C-alpha positions as MATLAB code, in Angstrom:
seq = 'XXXXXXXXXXXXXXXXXXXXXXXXXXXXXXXXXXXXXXXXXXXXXXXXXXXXXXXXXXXXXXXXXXXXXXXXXXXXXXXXXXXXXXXXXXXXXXXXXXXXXXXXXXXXXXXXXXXXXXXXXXXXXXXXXXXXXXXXXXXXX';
ca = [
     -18.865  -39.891   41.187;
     -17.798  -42.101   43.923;
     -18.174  -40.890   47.731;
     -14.533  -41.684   47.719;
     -13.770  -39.385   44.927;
     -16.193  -36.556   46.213;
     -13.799  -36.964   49.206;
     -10.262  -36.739   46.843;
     -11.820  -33.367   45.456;
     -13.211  -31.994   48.401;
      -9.923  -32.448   50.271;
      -7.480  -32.039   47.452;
      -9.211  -28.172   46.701;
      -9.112  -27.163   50.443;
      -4.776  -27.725   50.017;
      -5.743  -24.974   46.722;
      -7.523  -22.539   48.792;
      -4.413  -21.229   50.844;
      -3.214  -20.704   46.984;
      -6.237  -19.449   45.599;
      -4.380  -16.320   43.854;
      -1.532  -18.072   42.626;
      -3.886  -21.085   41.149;
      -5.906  -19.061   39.168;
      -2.922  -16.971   37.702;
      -1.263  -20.278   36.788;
      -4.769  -21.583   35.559;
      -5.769  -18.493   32.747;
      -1.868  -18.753   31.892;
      -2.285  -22.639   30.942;
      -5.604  -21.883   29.664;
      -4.232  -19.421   27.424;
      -1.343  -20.818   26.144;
      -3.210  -23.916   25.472;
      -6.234  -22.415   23.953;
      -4.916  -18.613   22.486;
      -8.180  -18.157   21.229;
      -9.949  -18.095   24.290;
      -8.043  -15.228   25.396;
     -10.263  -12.146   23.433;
     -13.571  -13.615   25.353;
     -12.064  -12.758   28.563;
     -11.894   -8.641   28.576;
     -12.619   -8.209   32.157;
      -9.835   -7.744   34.900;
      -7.840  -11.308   34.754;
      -7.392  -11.113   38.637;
     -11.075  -10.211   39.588;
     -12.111  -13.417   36.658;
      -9.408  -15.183   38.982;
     -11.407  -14.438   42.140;
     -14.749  -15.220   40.524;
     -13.608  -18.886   39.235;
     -12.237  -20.385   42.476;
     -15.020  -18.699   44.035;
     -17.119  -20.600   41.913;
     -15.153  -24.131   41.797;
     -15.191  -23.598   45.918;
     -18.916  -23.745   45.434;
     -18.932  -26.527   43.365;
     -17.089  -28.669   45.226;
     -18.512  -28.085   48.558;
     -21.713  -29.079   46.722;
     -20.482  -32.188   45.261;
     -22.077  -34.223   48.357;
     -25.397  -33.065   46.986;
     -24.591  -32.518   43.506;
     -28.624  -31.525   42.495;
     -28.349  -28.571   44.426;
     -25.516  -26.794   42.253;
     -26.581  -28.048   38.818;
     -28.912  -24.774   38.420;
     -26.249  -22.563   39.865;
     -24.199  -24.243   36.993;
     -26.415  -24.600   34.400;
     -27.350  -21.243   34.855;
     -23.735  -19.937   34.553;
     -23.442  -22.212   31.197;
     -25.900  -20.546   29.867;
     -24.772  -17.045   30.333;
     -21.065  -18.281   29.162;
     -23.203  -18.650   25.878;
     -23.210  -14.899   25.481;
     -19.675  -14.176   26.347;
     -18.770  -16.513   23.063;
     -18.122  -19.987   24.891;
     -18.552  -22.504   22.627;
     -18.742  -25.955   23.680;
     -15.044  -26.584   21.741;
     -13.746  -24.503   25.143;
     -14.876  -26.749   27.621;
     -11.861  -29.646   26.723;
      -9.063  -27.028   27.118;
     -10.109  -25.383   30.468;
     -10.863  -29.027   31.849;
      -7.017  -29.598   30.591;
      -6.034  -26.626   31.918;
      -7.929  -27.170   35.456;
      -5.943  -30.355   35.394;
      -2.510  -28.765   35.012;
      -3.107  -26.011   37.469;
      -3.864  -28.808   40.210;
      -1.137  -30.691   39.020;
       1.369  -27.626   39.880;
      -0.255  -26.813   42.792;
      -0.310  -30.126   44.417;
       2.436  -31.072   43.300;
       2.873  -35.128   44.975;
      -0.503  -34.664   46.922;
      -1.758  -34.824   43.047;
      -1.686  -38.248   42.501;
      -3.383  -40.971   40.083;
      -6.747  -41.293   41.884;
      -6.971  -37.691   42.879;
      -6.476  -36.696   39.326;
      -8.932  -39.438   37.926;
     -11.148  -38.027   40.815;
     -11.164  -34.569   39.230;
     -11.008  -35.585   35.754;
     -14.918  -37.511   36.862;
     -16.202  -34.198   38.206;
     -15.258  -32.188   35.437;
     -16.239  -34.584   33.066;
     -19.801  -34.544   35.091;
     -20.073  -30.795   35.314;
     -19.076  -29.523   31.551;
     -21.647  -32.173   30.472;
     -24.056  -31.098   32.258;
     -23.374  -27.439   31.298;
     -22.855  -27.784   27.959;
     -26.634  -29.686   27.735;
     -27.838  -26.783   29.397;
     -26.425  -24.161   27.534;
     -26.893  -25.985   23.855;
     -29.409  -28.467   23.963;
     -31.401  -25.630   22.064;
     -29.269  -24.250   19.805;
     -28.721  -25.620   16.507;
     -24.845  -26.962   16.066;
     -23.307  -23.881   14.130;
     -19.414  -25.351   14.301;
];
């Protein structure tokens, strides 16, 4: 990623924040409308999982300035997604998902380079998590 699109993210996510709640309601409702079969893997408390992932992209972003220092927070967290049943097939429809949810909650501020900006980082990050969480396991799809 570019320091220019580091910046896009960064500054595009901090206009999110205000609408944390509302952005990760609209987020699992893409996701699982998109994706219905990535609904049963979620059997936790939808609102507390909605807490936990901006939580979580927060993080991510803030680190994307020194983007070493959260790849073992996130390979770490690929790995345990392993066990809840995430397959590497789920990363394409959150990413589109993530995508959408900006796109609502951005609304013009969501433009083409911020959106190319996140589509980079997410490309970055699931490939990086999905190598960590599968580079050992045999391909069973």
């Amino acid at each position: 990623m570019t320091p220019d699109q580091i910046q896009l993210v960064q500054t595009s996510f901090a206009k999110v924040v205000p609408i944390s709640d509302k952005a990760a309601e609209l987020f699992y409702g893409r996701l699982f409308e998109i994706a219905p079969d990535i609904k049963p893997l979620f059997t936790s408390d939808i609102e507390q999982q909605g807490r936990k992932l901006m939580t979580t992209l927060g993080v991510v972003v803030n680190g994307l300035s020194d983007f070493d220092a959260v790849l073992p927070a996130a390979k770490t967290l690929a790995v345990r997604h392993v066990d809840y049943g995430v397959t590497p097939s789920h990363y394409p429809p959150v990413g589109a998902a993530l995508i959408w949810t900006l796109e609502q909650g951005l609304g013009d501020d969501f433009d083409d380079a911020t959106r190319t900006a996140w589509s980079t980082a997410y490309a970055v990050l699931s490939n990086v998590m999905i190598e960590a969480a599968y580079s050992n396991v045999e391909a069973a799809e």
